[in-house]
Amino acid sequence: MLSHMYAIIPSIPRTVYPYIGFISIAIGLLLAFAGEEMWKILTSLIGVILGASLGLAFGTAFAGFVGGLILGLIGAIVGGILFYYIAEIGISLLIAYFAMVGTLILLGIKGGVLGRSAQSSTVPFIVALVVGLAVFVICIIYFKDLIVVFTAVAGGILVDYGLTVFRVGQLSTLIAFAIIVIGVFFQFIRISRKKQGMVRQIEAAPPE
């Protein structure tokens, strides 16, 4: 994997790769063990970057450099706030969309399993819509669980990538897998303790 990394970004001196490795490992560990608490910050950061990029592009095109800076700043603020508050809905919608597309493919909408009848019928679209809606509801209900698994896996991948810099061979994959498993377990334990703490606070609250 290290040779592929050198090939992708050959312009960066090799002396910099250890720093890249350390940063990748650090971010990976944070995601694996604290991803449930970090994901909104990360999605908000993505919103800031996307909003600033779009605002700068459109502002520069229609109002020059100064207009681009102003719209870029506005876009960064709006994008950050928007992604922070609707990230859960947005991610769930994205997963539901992929579920709908996968359902249409499985139903042979292009002449596969159902053949020509699928092309001349609205049934596949209705089925896909129902599947997508069900997946969306499930994602909303179990969103925190999905985030825990997703961030732990992403963290493990980053750790694996970072360790390749130090030429540890297949050991990096084993370490990454262990981090994923431990990270998922650790985050679920922490969520469970938070819930128990909230229950205790409610029970300890004086009656009105």
JSON list of C-alpha atoms in Angstrom, two decimals:
[
{"chain": "A", "resi": 1, "resn": "MET", "atom": "CA", "xyz": [0.00, 0.00, 0.00]},
{"chain": "A", "resi": 2, "resn": "LEU", "atom": "CA", "xyz": [2.93, 2.30, 0.72]},
{"chain": "A", "resi": 3, "resn": "SER", "atom": "CA", "xyz": [4.11, 2.18, -2.89]},
{"chain": "A", "resi": 4, "resn": "HIS", "atom": "CA", "xyz": [0.63, 3.18, -4.05]},
{"chain": "A", "resi": 5, "resn": "MET", "atom": "CA", "xyz": [0.66, 6.11, -1.65]},
{"chain": "A", "resi": 6, "resn": "TYR", "atom": "CA", "xyz": [4.03, 7.27, -3.01]},
{"chain": "A", "resi": 7, "resn": "ALA", "atom": "CA", "xyz": [2.69, 6.97, -6.55]},
{"chain": "A", "resi": 8, "resn": "ILE", "atom": "CA", "xyz": [-0.43, 9.01, -5.81]},
{"chain": "A", "resi": 9, "resn": "ILE", "atom": "CA", "xyz": [1.33, 12.00, -4.27]},
{"chain": "A", "resi": 10, "resn": "PRO", "atom": "CA", "xyz": [4.94, 11.80, -5.49]},
{"chain": "A", "resi": 11, "resn": "SER", "atom": "CA", "xyz": [5.48, 15.57, -5.19]},
{"chain": "A", "resi": 12, "resn": "ILE", "atom": "CA", "xyz": [5.49, 15.38, -1.37]},
{"chain": "A", "resi": 13, "resn": "PRO", "atom": "CA", "xyz": [8.95, 14.60, 0.09]},
{"chain": "A", "resi": 14, "resn": "ARG", "atom": "CA", "xyz": [9.18, 11.19, 1.72]},
{"chain": "A", "resi": 15, "resn": "THR", "atom": "CA", "xyz": [10.36, 12.78, 4.95]},
{"chain": "A", "resi": 16, "resn": "VAL", "atom": "CA", "xyz": [6.83, 14.16, 5.33]},
{"chain": "A", "resi": 17, "resn": "TYR", "atom": "CA", "xyz": [5.15, 10.73, 5.23]},
{"chain": "A", "resi": 18, "resn": "PRO", "atom": "CA", "xyz": [5.81, 9.90, 8.91]},
{"chain": "A", "resi": 19, "resn": "TYR", "atom": "CA", "xyz": [3.90, 13.05, 9.86]},
{"chain": "A", "resi": 20, "resn": "ILE", "atom": "CA", "xyz": [1.06, 12.03, 7.54]},
{"chain": "A", "resi": 21, "resn": "GLY", "atom": "CA", "xyz": [1.10, 8.62, 9.20]},
{"chain": "A", "resi": 22, "resn": "PHE", "atom": "CA", "xyz": [0.93, 10.05, 12.72]},
{"chain": "A", "resi": 23, "resn": "ILE", "atom": "CA", "xyz": [-1.91, 12.42, 11.77]},
{"chain": "A", "resi": 24, "resn": "SER", "atom": "CA", "xyz": [-3.85, 9.61, 10.07]},
{"chain": "A", "resi": 25, "resn": "ILE", "atom": "CA", "xyz": [-3.42, 7.35, 13.11]},
{"chain": "A", "resi": 26, "resn": "ALA", "atom": "CA", "xyz": [-4.46, 10.12, 15.52]},
{"chain": "A", "resi": 27, "resn": "ILE", "atom": "CA", "xyz": [-7.60, 11.00, 13.56]},
{"chain": "A", "resi": 28, "resn": "GLY", "atom": "CA", "xyz": [-8.39, 7.31, 13.15]},
{"chain": "A", "resi": 29, "resn": "LEU", "atom": "CA", "xyz": [-8.19, 6.67, 16.89]},
{"chain": "A", "resi": 30, "resn": "LEU", "atom": "CA", "xyz": [-10.40, 9.68, 17.60]},
{"chain": "A", "resi": 31, "resn": "LEU", "atom": "CA", "xyz": [-13.01, 8.43, 15.14]},
{"chain": "A", "resi": 32, "resn": "ALA", "atom": "CA", "xyz": [-12.85, 4.86, 16.41]},
{"chain": "A", "resi": 33, "resn": "PHE", "atom": "CA", "xyz": [-13.25, 5.74, 20.08]},
{"chain": "A", "resi": 34, "resn": "ALA", "atom": "CA", "xyz": [-15.12, 9.07, 20.01]},
{"chain": "A", "resi": 35, "resn": "GLY", "atom": "CA", "xyz": [-16.80, 9.09, 16.60]},
{"chain": "A", "resi": 36, "resn": "GLU", "atom": "CA", "xyz": [-20.31, 9.31, 18.03]},
{"chain": "A", "resi": 37, "resn": "GLU", "atom": "CA", "xyz": [-19.37, 12.62, 19.65]},
{"chain": "A", "resi": 38, "resn": "MET", "atom": "CA", "xyz": [-17.32, 13.93, 16.71]},
{"chain": "A", "resi": 39, "resn": "TRP", "atom": "CA", "xyz": [-19.51, 13.18, 13.71]},
{"chain": "A", "resi": 40, "resn": "LYS", "atom": "CA", "xyz": [-21.57, 16.38, 13.89]},
{"chain": "A", "resi": 41, "resn": "ILE", "atom": "CA", "xyz": [-18.41, 18.47, 14.08]},
{"chain": "A", "resi": 42, "resn": "LEU", "atom": "CA", "xyz": [-17.01, 16.67, 11.04]},
{"chain": "A", "resi": 43, "resn": "THR", "atom": "CA", "xyz": [-20.20, 17.02, 9.01]},
{"chain": "A", "resi": 44, "resn": "SER", "atom": "CA", "xyz": [-20.41, 20.67, 10.01]},
{"chain": "A", "resi": 45, "resn": "LEU", "atom": "CA", "xyz": [-16.83, 21.15, 8.79]},
{"chain": "A", "resi": 46, "resn": "ILE", "atom": "CA", "xyz": [-17.81, 19.54, 5.47]},
{"chain": "A", "resi": 47, "resn": "GLY", "atom": "CA", "xyz": [-20.74, 21.95, 5.28]},
{"chain": "A", "resi": 48, "resn": "VAL", "atom": "CA", "xyz": [-18.42, 24.90, 5.91]},
{"chain": "A", "resi": 49, "resn": "ILE", "atom": "CA", "xyz": [-16.07, 23.79, 3.13]},
{"chain": "A", "resi": 50, "resn": "LEU", "atom": "CA", "xyz": [-18.86, 23.08, 0.63]},
{"chain": "A", "resi": 51, "resn": "GLY", "atom": "CA", "xyz": [-20.74, 26.28, 1.46]},
{"chain": "A", "resi": 52, "resn": "ALA", "atom": "CA", "xyz": [-17.60, 28.40, 1.21]},
{"chain": "A", "resi": 53, "resn": "SER", "atom": "CA", "xyz": [-16.61, 26.78, -2.09]},
{"chain": "A", "resi": 54, "resn": "LEU", "atom": "CA", "xyz": [-20.03, 27.29, -3.67]},
{"chain": "A", "resi": 55, "resn": "GLY", "atom": "CA", "xyz": [-20.35, 30.84, -2.35]},
{"chain": "A", "resi": 56, "resn": "LEU", "atom": "CA", "xyz": [-16.88, 31.76, -3.56]},
{"chain": "A", "resi": 57, "resn": "ALA", "atom": "CA", "xyz": [-17.47, 30.23, -6.99]},
{"chain": "A", "resi": 58, "resn": "PHE", "atom": "CA", "xyz": [-20.85, 31.86, -7.62]},
{"chain": "A", "resi": 59, "resn": "GLY", "atom": "CA", "xyz": [-19.90, 35.12, -5.97]},
{"chain": "A", "resi": 60, "resn": "THR", "atom": "CA", "xyz": [-16.74, 35.48, -8.04]},
{"chain": "A", "resi": 61, "resn": "ALA", "atom": "CA", "xyz": [-18.61, 34.60, -11.23]},
{"chain": "A", "resi": 62, "resn": "PHE", "atom": "CA", "xyz": [-21.37, 37.17, -10.73]},
{"chain": "A", "resi": 63, "resn": "ALA", "atom": "CA", "xyz": [-19.89, 39.85, -8.42]},
{"chain": "A", "resi": 64, "resn": "GLY", "atom": "CA", "xyz": [-16.13, 39.64, -8.74]},
{"chain": "A", "resi": 65, "resn": "PHE", "atom": "CA", "xyz": [-13.52, 38.79, -6.13]},
{"chain": "A", "resi": 66, "resn": "VAL", "atom": "CA", "xyz": [-15.02, 40.83, -3.28]},
{"chain": "A", "resi": 67, "resn": "GLY", "atom": "CA", "xyz": [-18.47, 39.41, -3.94]},
{"chain": "A", "resi": 68, "resn": "GLY", "atom": "CA", "xyz": [-16.95, 35.95, -3.94]},
{"chain": "A", "resi": 69, "resn": "LEU", "atom": "CA", "xyz": [-15.37, 36.52, -0.54]},
{"chain": "A", "resi": 70, "resn": "ILE", "atom": "CA", "xyz": [-18.63, 37.81, 0.92]},
{"chain": "A", "resi": 71, "resn": "LEU", "atom": "CA", "xyz": [-20.74, 34.99, -0.50]},
{"chain": "A", "resi": 72, "resn": "GLY", "atom": "CA", "xyz": [-18.03, 32.51, 0.46]},
{"chain": "A", "resi": 73, "resn": "LEU", "atom": "CA", "xyz": [-18.22, 33.64, 4.08]},
{"chain": "A", "resi": 74, "resn": "ILE", "atom": "CA", "xyz": [-22.02, 33.52, 4.06]},
{"chain": "A", "resi": 75, "resn": "GLY", "atom": "CA", "xyz": [-21.93, 30.10, 2.40]},
{"chain": "A", "resi": 76, "resn": "ALA", "atom": "CA", "xyz": [-19.49, 28.80, 5.02]},
{"chain": "A", "resi": 77, "resn": "ILE", "atom": "CA", "xyz": [-21.73, 29.94, 7.89]},
{"chain": "A", "resi": 78, "resn": "VAL", "atom": "CA", "xyz": [-24.95, 28.65, 6.31]},
{"chain": "A", "resi": 79, "resn": "GLY", "atom": "CA", "xyz": [-23.34, 25.39, 5.20]},
{"chain": "A", "resi": 80, "resn": "GLY", "atom": "CA", "xyz": [-21.86, 24.71, 8.62]},
{"chain": "A", "resi": 81, "resn": "ILE", "atom": "CA", "xyz": [-25.14, 25.37, 10.45]},
{"chain": "A", "resi": 82, "resn": "LEU", "atom": "CA", "xyz": [-27.21, 23.46, 7.89]},
{"chain": "A", "resi": 83, "resn": "PHE", "atom": "CA", "xyz": [-24.99, 20.38, 7.90]},
{"chain": "A", "resi": 84, "resn": "TYR", "atom": "CA", "xyz": [-24.80, 20.43, 11.70]},
{"chain": "A", "resi": 85, "resn": "TYR", "atom": "CA", "xyz": [-28.57, 20.33, 12.20]},
{"chain": "A", "resi": 86, "resn": "ILE", "atom": "CA", "xyz": [-29.76, 18.26, 9.22]},
{"chain": "A", "resi": 87, "resn": "ALA", "atom": "CA", "xyz": [-26.80, 15.89, 8.88]},
{"chain": "A", "resi": 88, "resn": "GLU", "atom": "CA", "xyz": [-28.79, 13.05, 10.43]},
{"chain": "A", "resi": 89, "resn": "ILE", "atom": "CA", "xyz": [-31.63, 13.49, 7.93]},
{"chain": "A", "resi": 90, "resn": "GLY", "atom": "CA", "xyz": [-29.24, 14.02, 5.02]},
{"chain": "A", "resi": 91, "resn": "ILE", "atom": "CA", "xyz": [-27.19, 10.89, 5.71]},
{"chain": "A", "resi": 92, "resn": "SER", "atom": "CA", "xyz": [-30.34, 8.82, 6.24]},
{"chain": "A", "resi": 93, "resn": "LEU", "atom": "CA", "xyz": [-31.77, 10.10, 2.95]},
{"chain": "A", "resi": 94, "resn": "LEU", "atom": "CA", "xyz": [-28.53, 9.22, 1.17]},
{"chain": "A", "resi": 95, "resn": "ILE", "atom": "CA", "xyz": [-28.61, 5.65, 2.51]},
{"chain": "A", "resi": 96, "resn": "ALA", "atom": "CA", "xyz": [-32.30, 5.37, 1.60]},
{"chain": "A", "resi": 97, "resn": "TYR", "atom": "CA", "xyz": [-31.52, 6.58, -1.92]},
{"chain": "A", "resi": 98, "resn": "PHE", "atom": "CA", "xyz": [-28.89, 3.87, -2.40]},
{"chain": "A", "resi": 99, "resn": "ALA", "atom": "CA", "xyz": [-31.37, 1.32, -1.06]},
{"chain": "A", "resi": 100, "resn": "MET", "atom": "CA", "xyz": [-33.93, 2.44, -3.65]},
{"chain": "A", "resi": 101, "resn": "VAL", "atom": "CA", "xyz": [-31.40, 2.24, -6.48]},
{"chain": "A", "resi": 102, "resn": "GLY", "atom": "CA", "xyz": [-30.27, -1.21, -5.33]},
{"chain": "A", "resi": 103, "resn": "THR", "atom": "CA", "xyz": [-33.88, -2.38, -5.18]},
{"chain": "A", "resi": 104, "resn": "LEU", "atom": "CA", "xyz": [-34.55, -1.18, -8.72]},
{"chain": "A", "resi": 105, "resn": "ILE", "atom": "CA", "xyz": [-31.46, -3.02, -9.95]},
{"chain": "A", "resi": 106, "resn": "LEU", "atom": "CA", "xyz": [-32.46, -6.23, -8.15]},
{"chain": "A", "resi": 107, "resn": "LEU", "atom": "CA", "xyz": [-35.97, -5.97, -9.61]},
{"chain": "A", "resi": 108, "resn": "GLY", "atom": "CA", "xyz": [-34.49, -5.86, -13.09]},
{"chain": "A", "resi": 109, "resn": "ILE", "atom": "CA", "xyz": [-35.71, -2.40, -14.02]},
{"chain": "A", "resi": 110, "resn": "LYS", "atom": "CA", "xyz": [-33.36, -2.53, -17.01]},
{"chain": "A", "resi": 111, "resn": "GLY", "atom": "CA", "xyz": [-34.61, -5.86, -18.23]},
{"chain": "A", "resi": 112, "resn": "GLY", "atom": "CA", "xyz": [-33.07, -8.15, -15.65]},
{"chain": "A", "resi": 113, "resn": "VAL", "atom": "CA", "xyz": [-35.09, -10.31, -13.28]},
{"chain": "A", "resi": 114, "resn": "LEU", "atom": "CA", "xyz": [-38.52, -9.07, -14.23]},
{"chain": "A", "resi": 115, "resn": "GLY", "atom": "CA", "xyz": [-37.73, -8.55, -17.88]},
{"chain": "A", "resi": 116, "resn": "ARG", "atom": "CA", "xyz": [-40.00, -6.46, -20.05]},
{"chain": "A", "resi": 117, "resn": "SER", "atom": "CA", "xyz": [-42.85, -6.43, -17.59]},
{"chain": "A", "resi": 118, "resn": "ALA", "atom": "CA", "xyz": [-40.69, -4.40, -15.21]},
{"chain": "A", "resi": 119, "resn": "GLN", "atom": "CA", "xyz": [-40.10, -1.76, -17.85]},
{"chain": "A", "resi": 120, "resn": "SER", "atom": "CA", "xyz": [-43.79, -1.28, -18.51]},
{"chain": "A", "resi": 121, "resn": "SER", "atom": "CA", "xyz": [-44.95, -1.35, -14.91]},
{"chain": "A", "resi": 122, "resn": "THR", "atom": "CA", "xyz": [-44.78, 1.03, -11.99]},
{"chain": "A", "resi": 123, "resn": "VAL", "atom": "CA", "xyz": [-44.53, -1.85, -9.51]},
{"chain": "A", "resi": 124, "resn": "PRO", "atom": "CA", "xyz": [-40.70, -1.78, -9.27]},
{"chain": "A", "resi": 125, "resn": "PHE", "atom": "CA", "xyz": [-40.78, 1.93, -8.52]},
{"chain": "A", "resi": 126, "resn": "ILE", "atom": "CA", "xyz": [-43.43, 1.48, -5.82]},
{"chain": "A", "resi": 127, "resn": "VAL", "atom": "CA", "xyz": [-41.47, -1.38, -4.25]},
{"chain": "A", "resi": 128, "resn": "ALA", "atom": "CA", "xyz": [-38.25, 0.65, -4.37]},
{"chain": "A", "resi": 129, "resn": "LEU", "atom": "CA", "xyz": [-40.03, 3.62, -2.79]},
{"chain": "A", "resi": 130, "resn": "VAL", "atom": "CA", "xyz": [-41.37, 1.46, 0.04]},
{"chain": "A", "resi": 131, "resn": "VAL", "atom": "CA", "xyz": [-37.92, -0.06, 0.62]},
{"chain": "A", "resi": 132, "resn": "GLY", "atom": "CA", "xyz": [-36.31, 3.38, 0.59]},
{"chain": "A", "resi": 133, "resn": "LEU", "atom": "CA", "xyz": [-38.88, 4.73, 3.06]},
{"chain": "A", "resi": 134, "resn": "ALA", "atom": "CA", "xyz": [-38.39, 1.74, 5.36]},
{"chain": "A", "resi": 135, "resn": "VAL", "atom": "CA", "xyz": [-34.60, 2.13, 5.24]},
{"chain": "A", "resi": 136, "resn": "PHE", "atom": "CA", "xyz": [-34.93, 5.85, 5.96]},
{"chain": "A", "resi": 137, "resn": "VAL", "atom": "CA", "xyz": [-37.09, 5.21, 9.04]},
{"chain": "A", "resi": 138, "resn": "ILE", "atom": "CA", "xyz": [-34.70, 2.50, 10.28]},
{"chain": "A", "resi": 139, "resn": "CYS", "atom": "CA", "xyz": [-31.73, 4.83, 9.79]},
{"chain": "A", "resi": 140, "resn": "ILE", "atom": "CA", "xyz": [-33.44, 7.60, 11.75]},
{"chain": "A", "resi": 141, "resn": "ILE", "atom": "CA", "xyz": [-34.35, 5.23, 14.60]},
{"chain": "A", "resi": 142, "resn": "TYR", "atom": "CA", "xyz": [-30.94, 3.53, 14.80]},
{"chain": "A", "resi": 143, "resn": "PHE", "atom": "CA", "xyz": [-28.87, 6.43, 13.55]},
{"chain": "A", "resi": 144, "resn": "LYS", "atom": "CA", "xyz": [-26.53, 6.59, 16.56]},
{"chain": "A", "resi": 145, "resn": "ASP", "atom": "CA", "xyz": [-25.79, 2.88, 16.24]},
{"chain": "A", "resi": 146, "resn": "LEU", "atom": "CA", "xyz": [-24.98, 3.31, 12.55]},
{"chain": "A", "resi": 147, "resn": "ILE", "atom": "CA", "xyz": [-22.73, 6.28, 13.32]},
{"chain": "A", "resi": 148, "resn": "VAL", "atom": "CA", "xyz": [-20.84, 4.24, 15.91]},
{"chain": "A", "resi": 149, "resn": "VAL", "atom": "CA", "xyz": [-20.15, 1.44, 13.44]},
{"chain": "A", "resi": 150, "resn": "PHE", "atom": "CA", "xyz": [-19.37, 3.78, 10.56]},
{"chain": "A", "resi": 151, "resn": "THR", "atom": "CA", "xyz": [-16.94, 5.97, 12.53]},
{"chain": "A", "resi": 152, "resn": "ALA", "atom": "CA", "xyz": [-15.21, 2.94, 14.06]},
{"chain": "A", "resi": 153, "resn": "VAL", "atom": "CA", "xyz": [-14.70, 1.40, 10.62]},
{"chain": "A", "resi": 154, "resn": "ALA", "atom": "CA", "xyz": [-13.51, 4.71, 9.16]},
{"chain": "A", "resi": 155, "resn": "GLY", "atom": "CA", "xyz": [-11.14, 5.12, 12.10]},
{"chain": "A", "resi": 156, "resn": "GLY", "atom": "CA", "xyz": [-9.74, 1.64, 11.63]},
{"chain": "A", "resi": 157, "resn": "ILE", "atom": "CA", "xyz": [-9.14, 2.30, 7.93]},
{"chain": "A", "resi": 158, "resn": "LEU", "atom": "CA", "xyz": [-7.28, 5.53, 8.74]},
{"chain": "A", "resi": 159, "resn": "VAL", "atom": "CA", "xyz": [-5.13, 3.74, 11.32]},
{"chain": "A", "resi": 160, "resn": "ASP", "atom": "CA", "xyz": [-4.34, 1.03, 8.78]},
{"chain": "A", "resi": 161, "resn": "TYR", "atom": "CA", "xyz": [-3.39, 3.68, 6.24]},
{"chain": "A", "resi": 162, "resn": "GLY", "atom": "CA", "xyz": [-1.23, 5.53, 8.76]},
{"chain": "A", "resi": 163, "resn": "LEU", "atom": "CA", "xyz": [0.60, 2.39, 9.88]},
{"chain": "A", "resi": 164, "resn": "THR", "atom": "CA", "xyz": [1.63, 1.52, 6.31]},
{"chain": "A", "resi": 165, "resn": "VAL", "atom": "CA", "xyz": [4.00, 4.49, 6.46]},
{"chain": "A", "resi": 166, "resn": "PHE", "atom": "CA", "xyz": [6.00, 2.66, 9.11]},
{"chain": "A", "resi": 167, "resn": "ARG", "atom": "CA", "xyz": [6.23, -0.57, 7.09]},
{"chain": "A", "resi": 168, "resn": "VAL", "atom": "CA", "xyz": [4.62, -2.90, 9.62]},
{"chain": "A", "resi": 169, "resn": "GLY", "atom": "CA", "xyz": [3.23, -5.19, 6.92]},
{"chain": "A", "resi": 170, "resn": "GLN", "atom": "CA", "xyz": [0.06, -7.20, 7.54]},
{"chain": "A", "resi": 171, "resn": "LEU", "atom": "CA", "xyz": [0.20, -6.25, 11.20]},
{"chain": "A", "resi": 172, "resn": "SER", "atom": "CA", "xyz": [-1.43, -2.93, 10.30]},
{"chain": "A", "resi": 173, "resn": "THR", "atom": "CA", "xyz": [-4.57, -4.72, 9.11]},
{"chain": "A", "resi": 174, "resn": "LEU", "atom": "CA", "xyz": [-4.78, -6.80, 12.30]},
{"chain": "A", "resi": 175, "resn": "ILE", "atom": "CA", "xyz": [-4.32, -3.70, 14.46]},
{"chain": "A", "resi": 176, "resn": "ALA", "atom": "CA", "xyz": [-6.94, -1.81, 12.45]},
{"chain": "A", "resi": 177, "resn": "PHE", "atom": "CA", "xyz": [-9.44, -4.67, 12.81]},
{"chain": "A", "resi": 178, "resn": "ALA", "atom": "CA", "xyz": [-8.84, -4.81, 16.57]},
{"chain": "A", "resi": 179, "resn": "ILE", "atom": "CA", "xyz": [-9.33, -1.05, 16.83]},
{"chain": "A", "resi": 180, "resn": "ILE", "atom": "CA", "xyz": [-12.64, -1.29, 14.93]},
{"chain": "A", "resi": 181, "resn": "VAL", "atom": "CA", "xyz": [-13.98, -4.00, 17.25]},
{"chain": "A", "resi": 182, "resn": "ILE", "atom": "CA", "xyz": [-12.76, -2.32, 20.45]},
{"chain": "A", "resi": 183, "resn": "GLY", "atom": "CA", "xyz": [-13.93, 1.09, 19.19]},
{"chain": "A", "resi": 184, "resn": "VAL", "atom": "CA", "xyz": [-17.47, -0.14, 18.50]},
{"chain": "A", "resi": 185, "resn": "PHE", "atom": "CA", "xyz": [-17.62, -1.83, 21.91]},
{"chain": "A", "resi": 186, "resn": "PHE", "atom": "CA", "xyz": [-16.19, 1.22, 23.69]},
{"chain": "A", "resi": 187, "resn": "GLN", "atom": "CA", "xyz": [-18.61, 3.66, 22.04]},
{"chain": "A", "resi": 188, "resn": "PHE", "atom": "CA", "xyz": [-21.64, 1.49, 22.74]},
{"chain": "A", "resi": 189, "resn": "ILE", "atom": "CA", "xyz": [-20.60, 1.19, 26.39]},
{"chain": "A", "resi": 190, "resn": "ARG", "atom": "CA", "xyz": [-20.27, 4.96, 26.64]},
{"chain": "A", "resi": 191, "resn": "ILE", "atom": "CA", "xyz": [-23.68, 5.54, 25.02]},
{"chain": "A", "resi": 192, "resn": "SER", "atom": "CA", "xyz": [-25.23, 3.01, 27.41]},
{"chain": "A", "resi": 193, "resn": "ARG", "atom": "CA", "xyz": [-23.70, 4.79, 30.40]},
{"chain": "A", "resi": 194, "resn": "LYS", "atom": "CA", "xyz": [-24.99, 8.14, 29.15]},
{"chain": "A", "resi": 195, "resn": "LYS", "atom": "CA", "xyz": [-28.50, 6.72, 28.88]},
{"chain": "A", "resi": 196, "resn": "GLN", "atom": "CA", "xyz": [-28.26, 5.25, 32.38]},
{"chain": "A", "resi": 197, "resn": "GLY", "atom": "CA", "xyz": [-27.05, 8.61, 33.72]},
{"chain": "A", "resi": 198, "resn": "MET", "atom": "CA", "xyz": [-29.99, 10.39, 32.09]},
{"chain": "A", "resi": 199, "resn": "VAL", "atom": "CA", "xyz": [-32.42, 7.87, 33.59]},
{"chain": "A", "resi": 200, "resn": "ARG", "atom": "CA", "xyz": [-30.91, 8.39, 37.05]},
{"chain": "A", "resi": 201, "resn": "GLN", "atom": "CA", "xyz": [-31.22, 12.17, 36.70]},
{"chain": "A", "resi": 202, "resn": "ILE", "atom": "CA", "xyz": [-34.88, 11.85, 35.72]},
{"chain": "A", "resi": 203, "resn": "GLU", "atom": "CA", "xyz": [-35.58, 9.49, 38.61]},
{"chain": "A", "resi": 204, "resn": "ALA", "atom": "CA", "xyz": [-33.72, 11.74, 41.06]},
{"chain": "A", "resi": 205, "resn": "ALA", "atom": "CA", "xyz": [-35.55, 14.87, 39.94]},
{"chain": "A", "resi": 206, "resn": "PRO", "atom": "CA", "xyz": [-38.11, 16.07, 42.50]},
{"chain": "A", "resi": 207, "resn": "PRO", "atom": "CA", "xyz": [-41.74, 15.68, 41.45]},
{"chain": "A", "resi": 208, "resn": "GLU", "atom": "CA", "xyz": [-43.52, 18.83, 40.36]}
]
